[in-house]
Short mmCIF file of C-alpha atoms in Angstrom, two decimals:
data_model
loop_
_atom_site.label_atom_id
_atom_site.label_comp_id
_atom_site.label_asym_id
_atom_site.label_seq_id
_atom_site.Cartn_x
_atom_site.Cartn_y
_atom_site.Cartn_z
CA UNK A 1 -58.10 196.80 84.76
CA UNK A 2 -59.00 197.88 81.18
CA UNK A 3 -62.54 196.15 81.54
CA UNK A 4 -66.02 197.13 80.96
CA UNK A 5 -67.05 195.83 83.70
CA UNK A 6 -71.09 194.14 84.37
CA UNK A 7 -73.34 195.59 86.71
CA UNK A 8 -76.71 195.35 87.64
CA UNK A 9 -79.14 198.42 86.95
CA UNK A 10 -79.05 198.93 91.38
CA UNK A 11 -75.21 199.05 90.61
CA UNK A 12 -75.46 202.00 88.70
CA UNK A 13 -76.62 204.39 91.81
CA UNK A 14 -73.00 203.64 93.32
CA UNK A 15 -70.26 205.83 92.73
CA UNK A 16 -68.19 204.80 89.91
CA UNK A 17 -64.72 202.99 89.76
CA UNK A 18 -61.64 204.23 89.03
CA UNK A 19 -60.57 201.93 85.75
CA UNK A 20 -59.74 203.39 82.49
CA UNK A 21 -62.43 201.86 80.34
CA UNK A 22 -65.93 201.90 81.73
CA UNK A 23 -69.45 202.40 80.61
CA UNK A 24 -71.58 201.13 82.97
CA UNK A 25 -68.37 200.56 85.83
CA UNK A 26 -69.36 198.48 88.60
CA UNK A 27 -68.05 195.01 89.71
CA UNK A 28 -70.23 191.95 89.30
CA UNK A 29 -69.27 187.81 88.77
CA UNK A 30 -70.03 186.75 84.83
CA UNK A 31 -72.33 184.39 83.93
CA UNK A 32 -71.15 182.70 80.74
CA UNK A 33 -74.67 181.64 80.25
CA UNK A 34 -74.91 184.35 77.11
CA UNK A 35 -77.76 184.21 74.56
CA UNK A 36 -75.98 182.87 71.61
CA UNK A 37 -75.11 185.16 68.66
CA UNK A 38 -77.55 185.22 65.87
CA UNK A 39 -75.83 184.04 62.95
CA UNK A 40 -76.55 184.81 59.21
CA UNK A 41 -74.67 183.02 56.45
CA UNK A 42 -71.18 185.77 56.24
CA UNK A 43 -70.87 187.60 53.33
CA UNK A 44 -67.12 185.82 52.63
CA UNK A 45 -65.17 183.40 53.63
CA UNK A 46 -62.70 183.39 56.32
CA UNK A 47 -59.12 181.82 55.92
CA UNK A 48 -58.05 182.71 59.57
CA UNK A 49 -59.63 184.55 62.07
CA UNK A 50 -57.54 187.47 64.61
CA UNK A 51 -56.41 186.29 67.73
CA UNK A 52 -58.44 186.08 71.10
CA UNK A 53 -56.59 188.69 72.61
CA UNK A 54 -58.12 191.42 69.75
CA UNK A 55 -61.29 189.85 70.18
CA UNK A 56 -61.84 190.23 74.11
CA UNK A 57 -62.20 194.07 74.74
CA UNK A 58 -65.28 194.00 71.79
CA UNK A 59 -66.76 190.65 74.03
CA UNK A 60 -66.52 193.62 77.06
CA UNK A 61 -68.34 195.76 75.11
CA UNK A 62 -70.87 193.11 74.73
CA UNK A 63 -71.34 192.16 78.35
CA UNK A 64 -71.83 195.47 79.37
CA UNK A 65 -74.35 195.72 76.42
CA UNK A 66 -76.26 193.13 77.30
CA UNK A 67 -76.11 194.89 80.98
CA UNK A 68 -76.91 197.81 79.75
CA UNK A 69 -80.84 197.26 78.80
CA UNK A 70 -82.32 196.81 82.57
CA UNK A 71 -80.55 200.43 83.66
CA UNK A 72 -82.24 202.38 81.07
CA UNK A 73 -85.83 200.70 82.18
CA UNK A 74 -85.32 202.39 85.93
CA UNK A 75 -85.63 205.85 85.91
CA UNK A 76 -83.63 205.91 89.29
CA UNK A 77 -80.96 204.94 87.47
CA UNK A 78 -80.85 207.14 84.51
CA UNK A 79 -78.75 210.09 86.41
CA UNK A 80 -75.81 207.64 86.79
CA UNK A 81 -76.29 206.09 83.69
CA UNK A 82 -76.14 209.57 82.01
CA UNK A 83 -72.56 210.49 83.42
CA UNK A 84 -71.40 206.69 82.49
CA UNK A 85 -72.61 207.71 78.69
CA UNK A 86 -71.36 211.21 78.93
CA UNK A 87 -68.16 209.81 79.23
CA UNK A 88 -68.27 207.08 77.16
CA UNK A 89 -69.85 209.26 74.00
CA UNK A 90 -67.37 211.88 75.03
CA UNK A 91 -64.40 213.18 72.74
CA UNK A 92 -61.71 211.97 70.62
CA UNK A 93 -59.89 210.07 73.41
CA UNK A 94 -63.27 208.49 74.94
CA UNK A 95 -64.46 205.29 75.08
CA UNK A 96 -66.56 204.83 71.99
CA UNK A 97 -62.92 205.44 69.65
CA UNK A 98 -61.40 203.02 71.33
CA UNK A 99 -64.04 200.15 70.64
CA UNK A 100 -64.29 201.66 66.97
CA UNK A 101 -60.49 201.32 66.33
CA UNK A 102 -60.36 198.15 67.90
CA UNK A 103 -62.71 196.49 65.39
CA UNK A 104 -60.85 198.37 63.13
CA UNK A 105 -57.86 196.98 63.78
CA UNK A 106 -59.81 193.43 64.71
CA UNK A 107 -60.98 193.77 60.75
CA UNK A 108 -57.54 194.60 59.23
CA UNK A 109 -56.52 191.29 60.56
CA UNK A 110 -58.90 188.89 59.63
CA UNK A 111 -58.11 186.98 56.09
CA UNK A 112 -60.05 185.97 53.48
CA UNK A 113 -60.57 182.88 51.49
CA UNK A 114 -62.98 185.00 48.82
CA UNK A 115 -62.88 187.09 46.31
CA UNK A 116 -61.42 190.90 47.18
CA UNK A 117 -65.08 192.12 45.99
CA UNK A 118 -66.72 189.56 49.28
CA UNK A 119 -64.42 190.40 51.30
CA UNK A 120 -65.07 194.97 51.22
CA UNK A 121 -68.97 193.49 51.56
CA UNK A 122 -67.88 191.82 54.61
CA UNK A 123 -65.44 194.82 56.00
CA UNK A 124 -68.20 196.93 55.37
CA UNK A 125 -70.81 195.02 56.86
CA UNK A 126 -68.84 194.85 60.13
CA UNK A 127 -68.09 198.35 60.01
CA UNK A 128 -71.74 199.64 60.20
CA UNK A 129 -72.50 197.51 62.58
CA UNK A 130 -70.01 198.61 65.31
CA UNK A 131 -70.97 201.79 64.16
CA UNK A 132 -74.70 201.52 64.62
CA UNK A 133 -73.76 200.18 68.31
CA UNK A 134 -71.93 203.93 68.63
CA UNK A 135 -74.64 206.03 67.06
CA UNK A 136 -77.64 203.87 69.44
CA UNK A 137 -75.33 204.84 72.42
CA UNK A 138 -74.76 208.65 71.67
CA UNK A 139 -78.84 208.45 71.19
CA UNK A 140 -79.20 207.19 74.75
CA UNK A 141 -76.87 209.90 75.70
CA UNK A 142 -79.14 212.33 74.24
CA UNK A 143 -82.24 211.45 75.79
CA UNK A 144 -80.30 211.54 79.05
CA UNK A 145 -79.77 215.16 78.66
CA UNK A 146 -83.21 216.06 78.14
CA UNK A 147 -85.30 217.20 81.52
CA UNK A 148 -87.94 213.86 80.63
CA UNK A 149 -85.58 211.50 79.01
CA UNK A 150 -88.34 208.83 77.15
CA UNK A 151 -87.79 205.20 78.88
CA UNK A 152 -89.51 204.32 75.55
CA UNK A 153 -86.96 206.05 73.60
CA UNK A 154 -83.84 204.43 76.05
CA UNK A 155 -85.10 200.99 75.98
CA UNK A 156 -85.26 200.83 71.79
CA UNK A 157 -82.11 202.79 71.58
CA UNK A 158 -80.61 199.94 74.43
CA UNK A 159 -81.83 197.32 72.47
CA UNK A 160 -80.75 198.51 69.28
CA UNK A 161 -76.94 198.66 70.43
CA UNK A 162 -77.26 195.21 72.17
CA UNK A 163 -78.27 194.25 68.85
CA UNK A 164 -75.65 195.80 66.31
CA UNK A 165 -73.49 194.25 68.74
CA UNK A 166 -74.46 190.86 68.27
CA UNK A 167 -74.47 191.57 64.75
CA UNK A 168 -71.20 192.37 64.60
CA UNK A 169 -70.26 189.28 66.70
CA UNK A 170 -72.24 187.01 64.01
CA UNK A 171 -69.34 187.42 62.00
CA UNK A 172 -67.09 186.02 64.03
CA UNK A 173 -66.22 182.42 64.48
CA UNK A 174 -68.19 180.84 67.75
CA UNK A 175 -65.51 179.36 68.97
CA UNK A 176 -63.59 183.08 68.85
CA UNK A 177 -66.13 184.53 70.92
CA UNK A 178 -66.67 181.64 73.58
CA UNK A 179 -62.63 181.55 73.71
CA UNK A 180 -62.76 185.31 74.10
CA UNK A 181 -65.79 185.27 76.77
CA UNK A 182 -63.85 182.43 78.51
CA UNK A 183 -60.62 184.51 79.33
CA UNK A 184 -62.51 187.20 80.43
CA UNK A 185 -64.09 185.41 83.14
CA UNK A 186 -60.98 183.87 83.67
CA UNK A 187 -58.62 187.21 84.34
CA UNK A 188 -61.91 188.43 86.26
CA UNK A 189 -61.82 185.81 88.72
CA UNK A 190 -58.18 185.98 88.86
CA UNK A 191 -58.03 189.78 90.39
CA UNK A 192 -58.39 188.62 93.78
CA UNK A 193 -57.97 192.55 95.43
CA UNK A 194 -60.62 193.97 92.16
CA UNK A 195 -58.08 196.49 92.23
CA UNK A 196 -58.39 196.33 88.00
CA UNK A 197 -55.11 194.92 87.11
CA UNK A 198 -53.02 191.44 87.72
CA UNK A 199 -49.91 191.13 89.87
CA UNK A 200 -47.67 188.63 89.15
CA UNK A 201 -48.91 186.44 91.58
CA UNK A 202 -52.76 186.48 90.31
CA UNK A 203 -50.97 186.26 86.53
CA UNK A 204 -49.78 182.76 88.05
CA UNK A 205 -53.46 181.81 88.34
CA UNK A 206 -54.17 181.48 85.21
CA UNK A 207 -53.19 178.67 82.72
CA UNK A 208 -50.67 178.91 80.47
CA UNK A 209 -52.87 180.00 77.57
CA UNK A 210 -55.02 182.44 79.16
CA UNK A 211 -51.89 184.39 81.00
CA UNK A 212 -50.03 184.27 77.17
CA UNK A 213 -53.11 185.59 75.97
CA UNK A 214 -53.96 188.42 78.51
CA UNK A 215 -49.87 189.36 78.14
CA UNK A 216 -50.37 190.08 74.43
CA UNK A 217 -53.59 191.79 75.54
CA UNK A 218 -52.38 194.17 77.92
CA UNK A 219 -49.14 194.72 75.43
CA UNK A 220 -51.91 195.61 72.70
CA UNK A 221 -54.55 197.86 74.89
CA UNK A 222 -53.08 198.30 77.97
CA UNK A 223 -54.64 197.88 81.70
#
């Protein structure tokens, strides 16, 4: 399934999984008991919001963020953490361009109640911030590479991604992200065989609005 999925930082030493998206791979159950986003006043007002469905791969990115921070304190686990990057931060069809064009497109779509001049603030303001998650990431991929990567240097670098993140999410309505955070636990628990995708008959499993949801999903991104 197109999921980044959670690990722990001892998950990291086992071989990777075979799904399409994956930057720290591994299979773990989610705790919805997530800090809450930070939130600062937005720079414009909202009309409508995107639907969930746009929103759940960048609520991925952010569990795996928030996983991310106790692998690059164990120095046992910076080898596989380094090939999970390398891939990630890798080229123009890696993992890192797909999470930037999907809060592109996530941006595109949301609509303003403001004038045009709040609302570039606010496009822009969301735009460095998924790109500051990027650039922290390809710096943790570069101490990786070097023969006495700095846990000093990984741990800032960690937290600064986990934090543009969360940035990022501060722009987005609460209820967006809880309903987003929701289905993914809900399709998780749903793939009975953790093969990565749904059959029809773990589809079933889920209510009505979660499997119409992680339909237009799939349709959008894929599995």
């Amino acid at each position: 399934m197109a999921w980044l999925l959670l690990t722990s930082a001892a998950a990291l030493l086992a071989p990777p999984l075979p799904t399409r998206r994956q930057l720290l791979g591994g299979v773990s159950s989610l705790a919805l008991g997530l800090p809450a986003v930070a939130r600062a006043a937005p720079p414009a007002r909202l009309a409508s919001s995107p639907a969930v469905e746009l929103l759940e791969p960048l609520v991925e990115l952010r569990l795996s963020l928030d996983a991310l921070q106790p692998a690059a304190a164990r120095a046992e686990a910076w080898p596989a953490l380094r090939r999970r990057l390398e891939a990630f931060c890798g080229g123009p069809l890696s993992e890192q361009y797909f999470y930037l064009g999907v809060a592109q497109q996530y941006a595109a779509a949301v609509e303003y109640d403001d004038l045009e001049e709040f609302a570039k603030t606010d496009r822009r303001a969301r735009a460095e911030a998924m790109e500051e998650v990027m650039r922290a990431l390809r710096r943790m991929k570069e101490e990786l590479r070097k023969p006495a990567p700095d846990g000093g240097e990984l741990a800032a670098d960690a937290r600064a991604a986990q934090q543009a993140m969360g940035r990022w999410l501060s722009f987005v309505p609460q209820a967006d992200v809880e309903r987003a955070t929701r289905l993914y636990a809900n399709v998780a628990a749903a793939d009975a065989d953790r093969d990565g995708k749904l059959s029809e008959a773990e589809l079933r499993t889920l209510g009505e609005g979660d499997r119409a949801a992680w339909k237009a999903r799939v349709a959008m991104f894929g599995e």
